[in-house]
Amino acid sequence: MKTTNDLRLTVTLRLLDGGGQRRFGPGVAALLYEVREKRSLRAAAGAMGMAYSKAWRIVRDAEEALGYKLLNSTIGGRHGGGAALTEEAEALLSAYQALREEVAAFARERFETRFRDL
């Protein structure tokens, strides 16, 4: 017989606009973390198994919704191209991650309290 000890809680945090449209969440954040690590949108998309064109669309849509650039990109050349997060993107990721951790800790505590005796 399964018990609630077999249950676990997953919390997903998404930022929506006034019309309820998703504007930022775990997918965009993961892509930005990969760009930060790999210094390339193309490499980040590849690491995530995503088409480069889809990665660009995700970044453009998020930038349009947020009203600021997320990436500073350089085009190829002798030393190759690349991408780096803007200061705004770094601040957004930091705030998003902090909120995710706070919400997850709260949700874990409430889950354990509410389901402990079931």
PDB file of N, CA and C in Angstrom, residues 31 35 38-46 52 55-57 59 71 73 82-83:
ATOM      1  N   LEU A  31      18.019  28.162 -19.936  1.00  0.00           N
ATOM      2  CA  LEU A  31      18.733  28.588 -21.140  1.00  0.00           C
ATOM      3  C   LEU A  31      19.756  29.670 -20.797  1.00  0.00           C
ATOM      4  N   VAL A  35      23.815  29.659 -21.249  1.00  0.00           N
ATOM      5  CA  VAL A  35      24.541  30.700 -21.984  1.00  0.00           C
ATOM      6  C   VAL A  35      25.663  31.246 -21.115  1.00  0.00           C
ATOM      7  N   LYS A  38      28.399  28.523 -21.067  1.00  0.00           N
ATOM      8  CA  LYS A  38      29.024  28.178 -22.349  1.00  0.00           C
ATOM      9  C   LYS A  38      29.441  29.397 -23.170  1.00  0.00           C
ATOM     10  N   ARG A  39      28.982  30.577 -22.766  1.00  0.00           N
ATOM     11  CA  ARG A  39      29.299  31.829 -23.466  1.00  0.00           C
ATOM     12  C   ARG A  39      28.868  31.816 -24.930  1.00  0.00           C
ATOM     13  N   SER A  40      27.787  31.079 -25.187  1.00  0.00           N
ATOM     14  CA  SER A  40      27.286  30.964 -26.550  1.00  0.00           C
ATOM     15  C   SER A  40      25.838  30.496 -26.508  1.00  0.00           C
ATOM     16  N   LEU A  41      24.978  31.191 -27.241  1.00  0.00           N
ATOM     17  CA  LEU A  41      23.594  30.757 -27.324  1.00  0.00           C
ATOM     18  C   LEU A  41      23.500  29.461 -28.114  1.00  0.00           C
ATOM     19  N   ARG A  42      24.279  29.358 -29.173  1.00  0.00           N
ATOM     20  CA  ARG A  42      24.266  28.133 -29.987  1.00  0.00           C
ATOM     21  C   ARG A  42      24.694  26.928 -29.145  1.00  0.00           C
ATOM     22  N   ALA A  43      25.764  27.065 -28.367  1.00  0.00           N
ATOM     23  CA  ALA A  43      26.244  25.960 -27.526  1.00  0.00           C
ATOM     24  C   ALA A  43      25.230  25.648 -26.423  1.00  0.00           C
ATOM     25  N   ALA A  44      24.612  26.679 -25.869  1.00  0.00           N
ATOM     26  CA  ALA A  44      23.607  26.471 -24.824  1.00  0.00           C
ATOM     27  C   ALA A  44      22.414  25.702 -25.385  1.00  0.00           C
ATOM     28  N   ALA A  45      21.944  26.120 -26.558  1.00  0.00           N
ATOM     29  CA  ALA A  45      20.819  25.427 -27.191  1.00  0.00           C
ATOM     30  C   ALA A  45      21.182  23.968 -27.466  1.00  0.00           C
ATOM     31  N   GLY A  46      22.376  23.738 -27.989  1.00  0.00           N
ATOM     32  CA  GLY A  46      22.815  22.372 -28.272  1.00  0.00           C
ATOM     33  C   GLY A  46      22.863  21.513 -27.027  1.00  0.00           C
ATOM     34  N   TYR A  52      18.786  26.077 -32.391  1.00  0.00           N
ATOM     35  CA  TYR A  52      19.302  27.433 -32.185  1.00  0.00           C
ATOM     36  C   TYR A  52      18.217  28.470 -32.455  1.00  0.00           C
ATOM     37  N   ALA A  55      15.959  28.725 -29.512  1.00  0.00           N
ATOM     38  CA  ALA A  55      16.619  29.443 -28.415  1.00  0.00           C
ATOM     39  C   ALA A  55      16.555  30.945 -28.656  1.00  0.00           C
ATOM     40  N   TRP A  56      16.821  31.366 -29.898  1.00  0.00           N
ATOM     41  CA  TRP A  56      16.746  32.793 -30.211  1.00  0.00           C
ATOM     42  C   TRP A  56      15.333  33.318 -30.006  1.00  0.00           C
ATOM     43  N   ARG A  57      14.330  32.530 -30.429  1.00  0.00           N
ATOM     44  CA  ARG A  57      12.939  32.948 -30.271  1.00  0.00           C
ATOM     45  C   ARG A  57      12.587  33.105 -28.788  1.00  0.00           C
ATOM     46  N   VAL A  59      14.625  33.771 -26.297  1.00  0.00           N
ATOM     47  CA  VAL A  59      15.308  34.967 -25.777  1.00  0.00           C
ATOM     48  C   VAL A  59      14.609  36.229 -26.261  1.00  0.00           C
ATOM     49  N   LEU A  71      20.751  39.299 -23.469  1.00  0.00           N
ATOM     50  CA  LEU A  71      22.059  38.865 -23.963  1.00  0.00           C
ATOM     51  C   LEU A  71      22.771  39.972 -24.712  1.00  0.00           C
ATOM     52  N   SER A  73      25.451  39.903 -27.553  1.00  0.00           N
ATOM     53  CA  SER A  73      26.017  38.926 -28.485  1.00  0.00           C
ATOM     54  C   SER A  73      27.053  39.578 -29.376  1.00  0.00           C
ATOM     55  N   GLY A  82      30.011  34.976 -29.673  1.00  0.00           N
ATOM     56  CA  GLY A  82      29.654  34.521 -28.340  1.00  0.00           C
ATOM     57  C   GLY A  82      28.514  35.338 -27.773  1.00  0.00           C
ATOM     58  N   ALA A  83      28.142  35.007 -26.570  1.00  0.00           N
ATOM     59  CA  ALA A  83      27.056  35.712 -25.896  1.00  0.00           C
ATOM     60  C   ALA A  83      27.366  35.779 -24.411  1.00  0.00           C
TER      61      ALA A  83
END
